[in-house]
PDB file of C-alpha atoms and ligand atoms in Angstrom:
ATOM      1  CA  MET A   1      -0.007  -0.004  -0.002  1.00 82.00           C
ATOM      2  CA  ARG A   2       1.137   3.577  -0.680  1.00 89.00           C
ATOM      3  CA  LEU A   3       2.492   5.563   2.233  1.00 91.00           C
ATOM      4  CA  ASP A   4      -0.124   8.361   1.904  1.00 91.00           C
ATOM      5  CA  LYS A   5      -2.961   5.848   1.893  1.00 88.00           C
ATOM      6  CA  TYR A   6      -1.489   3.969   4.844  1.00 86.00           C
ATOM      7  CA  LEU A   7      -1.080   7.193   6.807  1.00 87.00           C
ATOM      8  CA  SER A   8      -4.690   8.234   6.264  1.00 85.00           C
ATOM      9  CA  SER A   9      -5.864   4.715   7.207  1.00 77.00           C
ATOM     10  CA  VAL A  10      -4.127   4.742  10.597  1.00 79.00           C
ATOM     11  CA  THR A  11      -4.578   8.410  11.545  1.00 79.00           C
ATOM     12  CA  ARG A  12      -7.405  10.887  11.200  1.00 74.00           C
ATOM     13  CA  LEU A  13      -5.682  12.601   8.266  1.00 83.00           C
ATOM     14  CA  SER A  14      -7.472  12.681   4.923  1.00 83.00           C
ATOM     15  CA  ARG A  15      -5.495  11.404   1.956  1.00 87.00           C
ATOM     16  CA  SER A  16      -4.538  14.933   0.884  1.00 90.00           C
ATOM     17  CA  GLN A  17      -3.584  15.960   4.420  1.00 89.00           C
ATOM     18  CA  ALA A  18      -1.416  12.823   4.627  1.00 92.00           C
ATOM     19  CA  GLN A  19       0.298  13.786   1.351  1.00 94.00           C
ATOM     20  CA  LYS A  20       0.966  17.288   2.684  1.00 94.00           C
ATOM     21  CA  ALA A  21       2.404  15.904   5.932  1.00 93.00           C
ATOM     22  CA  ILE A  22       4.720  13.567   3.995  1.00 95.00           C
ATOM     23  CA  ARG A  23       5.905  16.319   1.634  1.00 94.00           C
ATOM     24  CA  ALA A  24       6.463  18.622   4.622  1.00 94.00           C
ATOM     25  CA  GLY A  25       8.970  16.131   6.049  1.00 94.00           C
ATOM     26  CA  ARG A  26       6.791  15.185   9.061  1.00 92.00           C
ATOM     27  CA  VAL A  27       7.005  11.442   8.347  1.00 93.00           C
ATOM     28  CA  GLN A  28       9.734   8.894   8.925  1.00 92.00           C
ATOM     29  CA  VAL A  29       9.729   5.391   7.480  1.00 91.00           C
ATOM     30  CA  ASP A  30      11.888   2.749   9.146  1.00 88.00           C
ATOM     31  CA  GLY A  31      13.970   5.454  10.760  1.00 88.00           C
ATOM     32  CA  GLU A  32      14.516   7.630   7.651  1.00 90.00           C
ATOM     33  CA  ALA A  33      12.703  10.839   6.669  1.00 92.00           C
ATOM     34  CA  GLU A  34      10.438  10.047   3.699  1.00 93.00           C
ATOM     35  CA  LYS A  35       8.920  12.611   1.324  1.00 95.00           C
ATOM     36  CA  ASN A  36       7.737  10.209  -1.351  1.00 95.00           C
ATOM     37  CA  THR A  37       3.960   9.903  -0.972  1.00 95.00           C
ATOM     38  CA  SER A  38       3.774   6.777  -3.142  1.00 93.00           C
ATOM     39  CA  ARG A  39       6.462   4.876  -1.262  1.00 92.00           C
ATOM     40  CA  SER A  40       5.270   1.312  -0.647  1.00 90.00           C
ATOM     41  CA  VAL A  41       4.634   0.176   2.944  1.00 86.00           C
ATOM     42  CA  VAL A  42       3.514  -3.117   4.509  1.00 78.00           C
ATOM     43  CA  PRO A  43       1.982  -3.670   7.980  1.00 69.00           C
ATOM     44  CA  GLU A  44       5.431  -4.327   9.446  1.00 74.00           C
ATOM     45  CA  THR A  45       6.835  -0.985   8.195  1.00 83.00           C
ATOM     46  CA  ARG A  46       7.500   1.473  11.034  1.00 84.00           C
ATOM     47  CA  VAL A  47       5.890   4.762  10.149  1.00 88.00           C
ATOM     48  CA  ILE A  48       6.283   7.785  12.436  1.00 89.00           C
ATOM     49  CA  LEU A  49       4.269  10.975  12.093  1.00 88.00           C
ATOM     50  CA  ASP A  50       5.468  14.063  14.022  1.00 84.00           C
ATOM     51  CA  GLY A  51       7.523  11.759  16.249  1.00 80.00           C
ATOM     52  CA  ASN A  52       4.602   9.451  17.083  1.00 77.00           C
ATOM     53  CA  GLU A  53       4.375   5.797  16.122  1.00 77.00           C
ATOM     54  CA  THR A  54       1.381   5.130  13.834  1.00 81.00           C
ATOM     55  CA  GLY A  55       1.279   1.339  14.095  1.00 68.00           C
ATOM     56  CA  GLN A  56      -1.363   1.232  16.813  1.00 59.00           C
ATOM     57  CA  PRO A  57      -4.409   2.932  15.313  1.00 60.00           C
ATOM     58  CA  GLY A  58      -7.071   4.162  17.705  1.00 74.00           C
ATOM     59  CA  PRO A  59     -10.678   3.055  17.241  1.00 86.00           C
ATOM     60  CA  ARG A  60     -11.770   3.241  13.627  1.00 88.00           C
ATOM     61  CA  TYR A  61     -15.216   3.837  12.192  1.00 93.00           C
ATOM     62  CA  PHE A  62     -16.354   3.404   8.564  1.00 95.00           C
ATOM     63  CA  MET A  63     -19.526   3.526   6.541  1.00 97.00           C
ATOM     64  CA  LEU A  64     -19.719   1.159   3.581  1.00 98.00           C
ATOM     65  CA  HIS A  65     -22.206   0.942   0.738  1.00 98.00           C
ATOM     66  CA  LYS A  66     -22.633  -2.821   0.637  1.00 98.00           C
ATOM     67  CA  PRO A  67     -23.394  -4.259  -2.785  1.00 98.00           C
ATOM     68  CA  GLN A  68     -25.203  -7.565  -3.320  1.00 98.00           C
ATOM     69  CA  GLY A  69     -23.135 -10.754  -3.081  1.00 97.00           C
ATOM     70  CA  TYR A  70     -21.150  -9.919   0.043  1.00 97.00           C
ATOM     71  CA  VAL A  71     -21.762 -11.302   3.555  1.00 97.00           C
ATOM     72  CA  CYS A  72     -21.392  -9.288   6.728  1.00 96.00           C
ATOM     73  CA  SER A  73     -19.260 -11.745   8.604  1.00 90.00           C
ATOM     74  CA  THR A  74     -15.566 -11.690   9.387  1.00 82.00           C
ATOM     75  CA  GLY A  75     -14.893 -14.979   7.674  1.00 77.00           C
ATOM     76  CA  ASP A  76     -17.045 -17.025   5.303  1.00 82.00           C
ATOM     77  CA  PRO A  77     -15.727 -20.048   3.415  1.00 86.00           C
ATOM     78  CA  GLN A  78     -18.118 -19.627   0.467  1.00 90.00           C
ATOM     79  CA  HIS A  79     -18.787 -15.953  -0.083  1.00 93.00           C
ATOM     80  CA  PRO A  80     -16.724 -12.762  -0.159  1.00 94.00           C
ATOM     81  CA  THR A  81     -17.113 -10.743   3.025  1.00 95.00           C
ATOM     82  CA  ALA A  82     -17.878  -7.037   2.978  1.00 96.00           C
ATOM     83  CA  LEU A  83     -14.605  -6.557   4.864  1.00 94.00           C
ATOM     84  CA  ASP A  84     -12.848  -7.474   1.595  1.00 92.00           C
ATOM     85  CA  LEU A  85     -14.140  -4.156   0.226  1.00 95.00           C
ATOM     86  CA  LEU A  86     -12.090  -2.201   2.763  1.00 92.00           C
ATOM     87  CA  ASP A  87      -8.694  -1.238   1.466  1.00 84.00           C
ATOM     88  CA  GLU A  88      -7.166  -0.962   4.933  1.00 79.00           C
ATOM     89  CA  VAL A  89      -3.804  -2.253   6.109  1.00 71.00           C
ATOM     90  CA  ILE A  90      -5.196  -3.729   9.318  1.00 73.00           C
ATOM     91  CA  THR A  91      -8.674  -5.343   9.206  1.00 80.00           C
ATOM     92  CA  ASP A  92      -8.490  -8.110  11.802  1.00 81.00           C
ATOM     93  CA  ASP A  93      -9.721  -5.772  14.568  1.00 86.00           C
ATOM     94  CA  LEU A  94     -12.796  -4.738  12.538  1.00 92.00           C
ATOM     95  CA  HIS A  95     -16.348  -5.972  12.884  1.00 94.00           C
ATOM     96  CA  PHE A  96     -19.817  -5.032  11.661  1.00 96.00           C
ATOM     97  CA  ALA A  97     -22.149  -2.892  13.739  1.00 96.00           C
ATOM     98  CA  GLY A  98     -25.207  -4.752  12.424  1.00 95.00           C
ATOM     99  CA  ARG A  99     -25.430  -7.085   9.498  1.00 96.00           C
ATOM    100  CA  LEU A 100     -27.091  -7.057   6.117  1.00 98.00           C
ATOM    101  CA  ASP A 101     -28.108 -10.190   4.221  1.00 97.00           C
ATOM    102  CA  ILE A 102     -26.014 -11.270   1.225  1.00 97.00           C
ATOM    103  CA  ASP A 103     -28.700 -10.094  -1.227  1.00 98.00           C
ATOM    104  CA  ALA A 104     -29.317  -6.785   0.579  1.00 98.00           C
ATOM    105  CA  THR A 105     -27.561  -3.515  -0.222  1.00 98.00           C
ATOM    106  CA  GLY A 106     -26.899  -0.220   1.510  1.00 98.00           C
ATOM    107  CA  LEU A 107     -25.484   1.158   4.699  1.00 98.00           C
ATOM    108  CA  VAL A 108     -23.187  -1.017   6.784  1.00 98.00           C
ATOM    109  CA  LEU A 109     -21.116   0.370   9.678  1.00 98.00           C
ATOM    110  CA  VAL A 110     -17.736  -1.196  10.388  1.00 97.00           C
ATOM    111  CA  THR A 111     -15.626  -0.465  13.422  1.00 95.00           C
ATOM    112  CA  SER A 112     -12.938  -1.648  15.797  1.00 92.00           C
ATOM    113  CA  ASP A 113     -14.830  -0.174  18.757  1.00 94.00           C
ATOM    114  CA  GLY A 114     -16.921  -2.832  20.472  1.00 95.00           C
ATOM    115  CA  GLN A 115     -18.598  -0.414  22.872  1.00 95.00           C
ATOM    116  CA  TRP A 116     -19.743   1.786  20.012  1.00 96.00           C
ATOM    117  CA  SER A 117     -21.148  -1.140  17.988  1.00 97.00           C
ATOM    118  CA  HIS A 118     -22.890  -2.364  21.134  1.00 96.00           C
ATOM    119  CA  ARG A 119     -24.783   0.942  21.303  1.00 94.00           C
ATOM    120  CA  ILE A 120     -26.035   0.234  17.782  1.00 96.00           C
ATOM    121  CA  VAL A 121     -26.937  -3.457  18.026  1.00 95.00           C
ATOM    122  CA  ALA A 122     -27.977  -3.962  21.685  1.00 94.00           C
ATOM    123  CA  PRO A 123     -31.766  -4.653  21.650  1.00 91.00           C
ATOM    124  CA  GLY A 124     -32.349  -2.386  24.638  1.00 90.00           C
ATOM    125  CA  ARG A 125     -30.920   0.652  22.808  1.00 93.00           C
ATOM    126  CA  LYS A 126     -33.631   0.434  20.126  1.00 94.00           C
ATOM    127  CA  CYS A 127     -31.436   1.970  17.443  1.00 96.00           C
ATOM    128  CA  ARG A 128     -33.589   2.810  14.398  1.00 97.00           C
ATOM    129  CA  LYS A 129     -32.786   1.281  11.014  1.00 98.00           C
ATOM    130  CA  CYS A 130     -34.537   2.451   7.873  1.00 98.00           C
ATOM    131  CA  TYR A 131     -34.894   0.199   4.821  1.00 98.00           C
ATOM    132  CA  ARG A 132     -36.162   0.826   1.299  1.00 98.00           C
ATOM    133  CA  VAL A 133     -38.116  -2.291   0.444  1.00 98.00           C
ATOM    134  CA  SER A 134     -39.249  -3.609  -2.954  1.00 98.00           C
ATOM    135  CA  LEU A 135     -42.023  -6.175  -2.875  1.00 98.00           C
ATOM    136  CA  ALA A 136     -43.245  -8.968  -5.092  1.00 98.00           C
ATOM    137  CA  ASP A 137     -46.896  -8.001  -4.589  1.00 98.00           C
ATOM    138  CA  PRO A 138     -48.663  -4.676  -4.067  1.00 98.00           C
ATOM    139  CA  LEU A 139     -48.753  -3.513  -0.470  1.00 98.00           C
ATOM    140  CA  THR A 140     -52.300  -2.909   0.760  1.00 97.00           C
ATOM    141  CA  ASP A 141     -53.140  -0.157   3.273  1.00 97.00           C
ATOM    142  CA  LEU A 142     -54.408  -2.868   5.608  1.00 97.00           C
ATOM    143  CA  ASP A 143     -51.114  -4.818   5.528  1.00 98.00           C
ATOM    144  CA  ALA A 144     -49.145  -1.582   5.918  1.00 98.00           C
ATOM    145  CA  GLU A 145     -51.146  -0.811   9.057  1.00 98.00           C
ATOM    146  CA  LYS A 146     -50.565  -4.351  10.436  1.00 98.00           C
ATOM    147  CA  LEU A 147     -46.828  -3.951   9.855  1.00 98.00           C
ATOM    148  CA  ARG A 148     -46.840  -0.564  11.636  1.00 98.00           C
ATOM    149  CA  GLN A 149     -48.579  -2.018  14.651  1.00 98.00           C
ATOM    150  CA  GLY A 150     -46.563  -5.269  14.872  1.00 98.00           C
ATOM    151  CA  VAL A 151     -46.869  -8.697  13.305  1.00 98.00           C
ATOM    152  CA  LEU A 152     -46.118 -12.189  14.573  1.00 97.00           C
ATOM    153  CA  LEU A 153     -43.021 -13.653  12.885  1.00 97.00           C
ATOM    154  CA  ARG A 154     -42.901 -17.373  12.178  1.00 93.00           C
ATOM    155  CA  ASN A 155     -41.749 -19.367  15.229  1.00 91.00           C
ATOM    156  CA  GLU A 156     -41.639 -16.326  17.500  1.00 94.00           C
ATOM    157  CA  PRO A 157     -44.014 -15.727  20.396  1.00 94.00           C
ATOM    158  CA  GLN A 158     -43.742 -11.910  20.538  1.00 95.00           C
ATOM    159  CA  PRO A 159     -45.048  -9.634  17.805  1.00 97.00           C
ATOM    160  CA  THR A 160     -42.666  -7.111  16.304  1.00 97.00           C
ATOM    161  CA  GLN A 161     -42.554  -3.709  17.989  1.00 97.00           C
ATOM    162  CA  SER A 162     -44.313  -0.807  16.348  1.00 97.00           C
ATOM    163  CA  ALA A 163     -42.624   0.376  13.175  1.00 98.00           C
ATOM    164  CA  GLU A 164     -42.864   3.296  10.770  1.00 98.00           C
ATOM    165  CA  LEU A 165     -43.930   2.491   7.245  1.00 98.00           C
ATOM    166  CA  GLU A 166     -44.246   4.926   4.367  1.00 98.00           C
ATOM    167  CA  ILE A 167     -45.726   3.641   1.114  1.00 98.00           C
ATOM    168  CA  LEU A 168     -43.714   5.059  -1.816  1.00 98.00           C
ATOM    169  CA  ALA A 169     -45.380   3.157  -4.652  1.00 98.00           C
ATOM    170  CA  GLU A 170     -47.547   0.053  -5.098  1.00 97.00           C
ATOM    171  CA  ARG A 171     -44.635  -2.295  -4.441  1.00 98.00           C
ATOM    172  CA  ASN A 172     -42.172   0.027  -2.702  1.00 98.00           C
ATOM    173  CA  CYS A 173     -42.007   1.377   0.820  1.00 98.00           C
ATOM    174  CA  LEU A 174     -39.726   2.753   3.506  1.00 98.00           C
ATOM    175  CA  LEU A 175     -39.760   0.706   6.717  1.00 98.00           C
ATOM    176  CA  THR A 176     -38.111   1.891   9.946  1.00 98.00           C
ATOM    177  CA  ILE A 177     -37.649  -0.613  12.775  1.00 98.00           C
ATOM    178  CA  SER A 178     -35.876  -0.427  16.087  1.00 96.00           C
ATOM    179  CA  GLU A 179     -35.268  -4.122  16.587  1.00 95.00           C
ATOM    180  CA  GLY A 180     -32.784  -6.402  14.839  1.00 91.00           C
ATOM    181  CA  ARG A 181     -34.321  -9.845  14.714  1.00 94.00           C
ATOM    182  CA  TYR A 182     -32.980 -12.421  12.294  1.00 94.00           C
ATOM    183  CA  HIS A 183     -34.047 -11.522   8.704  1.00 96.00           C
ATOM    184  CA  GLN A 184     -36.571  -9.239  10.331  1.00 97.00           C
ATOM    185  CA  VAL A 185     -37.711  -7.191   7.361  1.00 98.00           C
ATOM    186  CA  LYS A 186     -38.146 -10.181   5.071  1.00 98.00           C
ATOM    187  CA  ARG A 187     -40.025 -12.067   7.763  1.00 98.00           C
ATOM    188  CA  MET A 188     -42.275  -9.124   8.524  1.00 98.00           C
ATOM    189  CA  PHE A 189     -43.479  -8.978   4.946  1.00 98.00           C
ATOM    190  CA  ALA A 190     -43.748 -12.779   4.829  1.00 98.00           C
ATOM    191  CA  ALA A 191     -46.050 -12.474   7.863  1.00 98.00           C
ATOM    192  CA  VAL A 192     -48.539 -10.479   5.756  1.00 98.00           C
ATOM    193  CA  GLY A 193     -48.217 -12.829   2.763  1.00 98.00           C
ATOM    194  CA  ASN A 194     -45.840 -10.698   0.710  1.00 98.00           C
ATOM    195  CA  ARG A 195     -42.224 -11.233  -0.358  1.00 98.00           C
ATOM    196  CA  VAL A 196     -39.226  -8.874  -0.278  1.00 98.00           C
ATOM    197  CA  VAL A 197     -37.456  -8.772  -3.638  1.00 98.00           C
ATOM    198  CA  GLY A 198     -35.144  -5.861  -2.924  1.00 98.00           C
ATOM    199  CA  LEU A 199     -33.781  -4.563   0.383  1.00 98.00           C
ATOM    200  CA  HIS A 200     -31.623  -1.484   0.789  1.00 98.00           C
ATOM    201  CA  ARG A 201     -30.620   0.025   4.134  1.00 98.00           C
ATOM    202  CA  VAL A 202     -30.887   3.797   3.999  1.00 98.00           C
ATOM    203  CA  SER A 203     -29.940   4.734   7.549  1.00 98.00           C
ATOM    204  CA  ILE A 204     -28.836   3.514  10.970  1.00 98.00           C
ATOM    205  CA  GLY A 205     -29.683   5.749  13.906  1.00 96.00           C
ATOM    206  CA  ASN A 206     -28.929   9.319  12.797  1.00 96.00           C
ATOM    207  CA  LEU A 207     -26.552   8.290  10.030  1.00 97.00           C
ATOM    208  CA  GLU A 208     -27.698   8.113   6.427  1.00 97.00           C
ATOM    209  CA  LEU A 209     -25.775   6.330   3.692  1.00 98.00           C
ATOM    210  CA  ASP A 210     -23.646   8.974   1.985  1.00 97.00           C
ATOM    211  CA  GLU A 211     -25.077   9.399  -1.508  1.00 96.00           C
ATOM    212  CA  ASN A 212     -21.577   9.947  -2.855  1.00 97.00           C
ATOM    213  CA  LEU A 213     -20.621   6.357  -2.025  1.00 98.00           C
ATOM    214  CA  ALA A 214     -21.162   4.062  -5.001  1.00 98.00           C
ATOM    215  CA  PRO A 215     -21.917   0.366  -4.251  1.00 98.00           C
ATOM    216  CA  GLY A 216     -18.705  -1.142  -2.851  1.00 98.00           C
ATOM    217  CA  ALA A 217     -17.240   2.195  -1.769  1.00 98.00           C
ATOM    218  CA  TYR A 218     -16.615   3.235   1.829  1.00 96.00           C
ATOM    219  CA  ARG A 219     -15.282   6.107   3.872  1.00 93.00           C
ATOM    220  CA  ARG A 220     -14.296   6.967   7.398  1.00 90.00           C
ATOM    221  CA  LEU A 221     -16.886   8.495   9.669  1.00 93.00           C
ATOM    222  CA  SER A 222     -16.149  11.981  10.979  1.00 90.00           C
ATOM    223  CA  LEU A 223     -15.820  12.401  14.740  1.00 86.00           C
ATOM    224  CA  GLN A 224     -19.195  14.121  14.748  1.00 92.00           C
ATOM    225  CA  GLU A 225     -20.838  11.208  12.910  1.00 95.00           C
ATOM    226  CA  VAL A 226     -19.335   8.763  15.413  1.00 94.00           C
ATOM    227  CA  GLU A 227     -20.860  10.708  18.279  1.00 91.00           C
ATOM    228  CA  VAL A 228     -24.323  11.357  16.839  1.00 88.00           C
ATOM    229  CA  VAL A 229     -25.124   7.886  15.498  1.00 88.00           C
ATOM    230  CA  THR A 230     -27.384   6.883  18.387  1.00 83.00           C
TER     231      THR A 230
HETATM  232  N1  URA B 301     -33.893  -7.543   7.604  1.00 70.06           N
HETATM  233  C1  URA B 301     -33.673  -8.508   6.711  1.00 70.06           C
HETATM  234  O1  URA B 301     -34.551  -9.310   6.424  1.00 70.06           O
HETATM  235  N2  URA B 301     -32.468  -8.566   6.108  1.00 70.06           N
HETATM  236  C2  URA B 301     -31.486  -7.678   6.371  1.00 70.06           C
HETATM  237  O2  URA B 301     -30.393  -7.778   5.798  1.00 70.06           O
HETATM  238  C3  URA B 301     -31.710  -6.661   7.315  1.00 70.06           C
HETATM  239  C4  URA B 301     -32.951  -6.598   7.912  1.00 70.06           C
END
Protein backbone atom coordinates (compact mmCIF):
# COMPACT_ATOMS: atom_id res chain seq x y z
CA MET A 1 0.00 0.00 0.00
CA ARG A 2 1.14 3.57 -0.69
CA LEU A 3 2.49 5.57 2.22
CA ASP A 4 -0.12 8.36 1.90
CA LYS A 5 -2.96 5.84 1.91
CA TYR A 6 -1.49 3.97 4.85
CA LEU A 7 -1.09 7.18 6.81
CA SER A 8 -4.70 8.22 6.25
CA SER A 9 -5.87 4.72 7.21
CA VAL A 10 -4.12 4.74 10.60
CA THR A 11 -4.57 8.41 11.54
CA ARG A 12 -7.41 10.90 11.21
CA LEU A 13 -5.68 12.60 8.27
CA SER A 14 -7.46 12.67 4.94
CA ARG A 15 -5.49 11.41 1.97
CA SER A 16 -4.54 14.93 0.88
CA GLN A 17 -3.60 15.95 4.43
CA ALA A 18 -1.41 12.83 4.64
CA GLN A 19 0.29 13.79 1.37
CA LYS A 20 0.97 17.30 2.68
CA ALA A 21 2.39 15.89 5.93
CA ILE A 22 4.71 13.57 3.99
CA ARG A 23 5.91 16.31 1.63
CA ALA A 24 6.46 18.62 4.62
CA GLY A 25 8.96 16.11 6.05
CA ARG A 26 6.79 15.18 9.06
CA VAL A 27 6.99 11.45 8.33
CA GLN A 28 9.74 8.90 8.93
CA VAL A 29 9.72 5.40 7.48
CA ASP A 30 11.89 2.75 9.15
CA GLY A 31 13.97 5.46 10.76
CA GLU A 32 14.52 7.64 7.66
CA ALA A 33 12.71 10.83 6.66
CA GLU A 34 10.43 10.05 3.69
CA LYS A 35 8.91 12.61 1.33
CA ASN A 36 7.73 10.20 -1.34
CA THR A 37 3.95 9.91 -0.96
CA SER A 38 3.76 6.77 -3.13
CA ARG A 39 6.47 4.88 -1.27
CA SER A 40 5.26 1.33 -0.65
CA VAL A 41 4.64 0.18 2.94
CA VAL A 42 3.52 -3.12 4.51
CA PRO A 43 1.98 -3.67 7.98
CA GLU A 44 5.44 -4.32 9.45
CA THR A 45 6.83 -0.99 8.20
CA ARG A 46 7.51 1.47 11.02
CA VAL A 47 5.89 4.78 10.16
CA ILE A 48 6.29 7.78 12.44
CA LEU A 49 4.27 10.99 12.10
CA ASP A 50 5.46 14.06 14.03
CA GLY A 51 7.52 11.77 16.25
CA ASN A 52 4.60 9.46 17.09
CA GLU A 53 4.36 5.79 16.12
CA THR A 54 1.38 5.13 13.83
CA GLY A 55 1.27 1.34 14.09
CA GLN A 56 -1.37 1.23 16.80
CA PRO A 57 -4.42 2.94 15.32
CA GLY A 58 -7.09 4.18 17.70
CA PRO A 59 -10.66 3.06 17.23
CA ARG A 60 -11.76 3.24 13.62
CA TYR A 61 -15.21 3.83 12.18
CA PHE A 62 -16.35 3.40 8.57
CA MET A 63 -19.53 3.53 6.54
CA LEU A 64 -19.72 1.15 3.59
CA HIS A 65 -22.20 0.94 0.73
CA LYS A 66 -22.62 -2.82 0.63
CA PRO A 67 -23.40 -4.26 -2.79
CA GLN A 68 -25.21 -7.58 -3.32
CA GLY A 69 -23.13 -10.76 -3.09
CA TYR A 70 -21.15 -9.91 0.06
CA VAL A 71 -21.77 -11.30 3.55
CA CYS A 72 -21.39 -9.28 6.73
CA SER A 73 -19.26 -11.75 8.61
CA THR A 74 -15.57 -11.69 9.39
CA GLY A 75 -14.90 -14.99 7.66
CA ASP A 76 -17.04 -17.03 5.29
CA PRO A 77 -15.73 -20.05 3.42
CA GLN A 78 -18.13 -19.63 0.47
CA HIS A 79 -18.78 -15.94 -0.09
CA PRO A 80 -16.72 -12.77 -0.16
CA THR A 81 -17.11 -10.75 3.01
CA ALA A 82 -17.88 -7.05 2.97
CA LEU A 83 -14.60 -6.56 4.86
CA ASP A 84 -12.85 -7.48 1.59
CA LEU A 85 -14.14 -4.17 0.23
CA LEU A 86 -12.09 -2.20 2.76
CA ASP A 87 -8.69 -1.23 1.47
CA GLU A 88 -7.17 -0.97 4.94
CA VAL A 89 -3.81 -2.26 6.11
CA ILE A 90 -5.21 -3.75 9.31
CA THR A 91 -8.66 -5.35 9.20
CA ASP A 92 -8.47 -8.10 11.79
CA ASP A 93 -9.72 -5.78 14.56
CA LEU A 94 -12.79 -4.72 12.55
CA HIS A 95 -16.35 -5.98 12.89
CA PHE A 96 -19.82 -5.03 11.65
CA ALA A 97 -22.15 -2.88 13.74
CA GLY A 98 -25.20 -4.75 12.43
CA ARG A 99 -25.43 -7.09 9.49
CA LEU A 100 -27.10 -7.07 6.11
CA ASP A 101 -28.10 -10.20 4.20
CA ILE A 102 -26.01 -11.27 1.22
CA ASP A 103 -28.69 -10.10 -1.22
CA ALA A 104 -29.32 -6.78 0.57
CA THR A 105 -27.57 -3.51 -0.23
CA GLY A 106 -26.91 -0.22 1.52
CA LEU A 107 -25.48 1.17 4.71
CA VAL A 108 -23.19 -1.01 6.78
CA LEU A 109 -21.12 0.36 9.67
CA VAL A 110 -17.74 -1.19 10.38
CA THR A 111 -15.63 -0.46 13.43
CA SER A 112 -12.93 -1.65 15.79
CA ASP A 113 -14.82 -0.17 18.76
CA GLY A 114 -16.92 -2.84 20.47
CA GLN A 115 -18.61 -0.42 22.88
CA TRP A 116 -19.75 1.78 20.02
CA SER A 117 -21.15 -1.14 18.00
CA HIS A 118 -22.90 -2.37 21.13
CA ARG A 119 -24.79 0.94 21.30
CA ILE A 120 -26.03 0.23 17.79
CA VAL A 121 -26.95 -3.45 18.03
CA ALA A 122 -27.98 -3.94 21.67
CA PRO A 123 -31.76 -4.65 21.66
CA GLY A 124 -32.34 -2.37 24.66
CA ARG A 125 -30.92 0.65 22.80
CA LYS A 126 -33.65 0.44 20.13
CA CYS A 127 -31.44 1.97 17.44
CA ARG A 128 -33.59 2.81 14.40
CA LYS A 129 -32.78 1.27 11.01
CA CYS A 130 -34.54 2.46 7.87
CA TYR A 131 -34.89 0.19 4.81
CA ARG A 132 -36.16 0.82 1.30
CA VAL A 133 -38.12 -2.30 0.45
CA SER A 134 -39.24 -3.62 -2.95
CA LEU A 135 -42.02 -6.17 -2.87
CA ALA A 136 -43.26 -8.97 -5.09
CA ASP A 137 -46.90 -8.00 -4.58
CA PRO A 138 -48.67 -4.67 -4.07
CA LEU A 139 -48.77 -3.52 -0.46
CA THR A 140 -52.30 -2.90 0.76
CA ASP A 141 -53.13 -0.16 3.27
CA LEU A 142 -54.40 -2.87 5.62
CA ASP A 143 -51.12 -4.81 5.53
CA ALA A 144 -49.15 -1.57 5.91
CA GLU A 145 -51.13 -0.81 9.06
CA LYS A 146 -50.56 -4.34 10.43
CA LEU A 147 -46.82 -3.94 9.86
CA ARG A 148 -46.84 -0.57 11.63
CA GLN A 149 -48.58 -2.02 14.66
CA GLY A 150 -46.56 -5.26 14.87
CA VAL A 151 -46.87 -8.71 13.32
CA LEU A 152 -46.11 -12.19 14.57
CA LEU A 153 -43.02 -13.64 12.90
CA ARG A 154 -42.91 -17.37 12.20
CA ASN A 155 -41.74 -19.38 15.23
CA GLU A 156 -41.63 -16.33 17.49
CA PRO A 157 -44.02 -15.73 20.39
CA GLN A 158 -43.74 -11.92 20.55
CA PRO A 159 -45.06 -9.64 17.81
CA THR A 160 -42.66 -7.11 16.32
CA GLN A 161 -42.55 -3.71 17.98
CA SER A 162 -44.32 -0.81 16.34
CA ALA A 163 -42.62 0.37 13.17
CA GLU A 164 -42.86 3.29 10.77
CA LEU A 165 -43.93 2.49 7.25
CA GLU A 166 -44.26 4.92 4.36
CA ILE A 167 -45.72 3.64 1.11
CA LEU A 168 -43.73 5.05 -1.81
CA ALA A 169 -45.38 3.15 -4.67
CA GLU A 170 -47.56 0.06 -5.10
CA ARG A 171 -44.63 -2.30 -4.44
CA ASN A 172 -42.17 0.03 -2.70
CA CYS A 173 -42.00 1.38 0.82
CA LEU A 174 -39.72 2.73 3.51
CA LEU A 175 -39.77 0.71 6.72
CA THR A 176 -38.12 1.89 9.94
CA ILE A 177 -37.66 -0.62 12.75
CA SER A 178 -35.89 -0.43 16.08
CA GLU A 179 -35.28 -4.12 16.59
CA GLY A 180 -32.79 -6.39 14.84
CA ARG A 181 -34.33 -9.84 14.71
CA TYR A 182 -32.98 -12.42 12.29
CA HIS A 183 -34.04 -11.52 8.71
CA GLN A 184 -36.58 -9.25 10.33
CA VAL A 185 -37.72 -7.20 7.36
CA LYS A 186 -38.15 -10.19 5.07
CA ARG A 187 -40.02 -12.08 7.76
CA MET A 188 -42.28 -9.12 8.54
CA PHE A 189 -43.47 -8.98 4.94
CA ALA A 190 -43.75 -12.77 4.82
CA ALA A 191 -46.05 -12.47 7.86
CA VAL A 192 -48.53 -10.48 5.75
CA GLY A 193 -48.21 -12.83 2.76
CA ASN A 194 -45.85 -10.69 0.70
CA ARG A 195 -42.22 -11.22 -0.35
CA VAL A 196 -39.24 -8.87 -0.28
CA VAL A 197 -37.46 -8.78 -3.64
CA GLY A 198 -35.15 -5.85 -2.91
CA LEU A 199 -33.79 -4.57 0.39
CA HIS A 200 -31.62 -1.48 0.79
CA ARG A 201 -30.62 0.03 4.14
CA VAL A 202 -30.89 3.79 4.01
CA SER A 203 -29.93 4.75 7.55
CA ILE A 204 -28.83 3.52 10.97
CA GLY A 205 -29.68 5.76 13.91
CA ASN A 206 -28.94 9.32 12.81
CA LEU A 207 -26.55 8.27 10.03
CA GLU A 208 -27.70 8.12 6.42
CA LEU A 209 -25.79 6.34 3.70
CA ASP A 210 -23.63 8.97 1.99
CA GLU A 211 -25.09 9.39 -1.50
CA ASN A 212 -21.57 9.95 -2.87
CA LEU A 213 -20.62 6.37 -2.02
CA ALA A 214 -21.15 4.05 -4.99
CA PRO A 215 -21.91 0.37 -4.24
CA GLY A 216 -18.71 -1.15 -2.86
CA ALA A 217 -17.25 2.20 -1.77
CA TYR A 218 -16.61 3.24 1.82
CA ARG A 219 -15.29 6.11 3.87
CA ARG A 220 -14.28 6.97 7.41
CA LEU A 221 -16.88 8.50 9.68
CA SER A 222 -16.17 11.98 10.97
CA LEU A 223 -15.82 12.40 14.74
CA GLN A 224 -19.19 14.12 14.75
CA GLU A 225 -20.84 11.21 12.91
CA VAL A 226 -19.33 8.76 15.41
CA GLU A 227 -20.86 10.71 18.27
CA VAL A 228 -24.32 11.35 16.83
CA VAL A 229 -25.11 7.89 15.50
CA THR A 230 -27.39 6.89 18.39
N1 LIG B 1 -33.90 -7.53 7.60
C1 LIG B 1 -33.67 -8.51 6.71
O1 LIG B 1 -34.55 -9.32 6.42
N2 LIG B 1 -32.47 -8.56 6.12
C2 LIG B 1 -31.48 -7.69 6.38
O2 LIG B 1 -30.39 -7.78 5.79
C3 LIG B 1 -31.72 -6.67 7.31
C4 LIG B 1 -32.95 -6.61 7.92
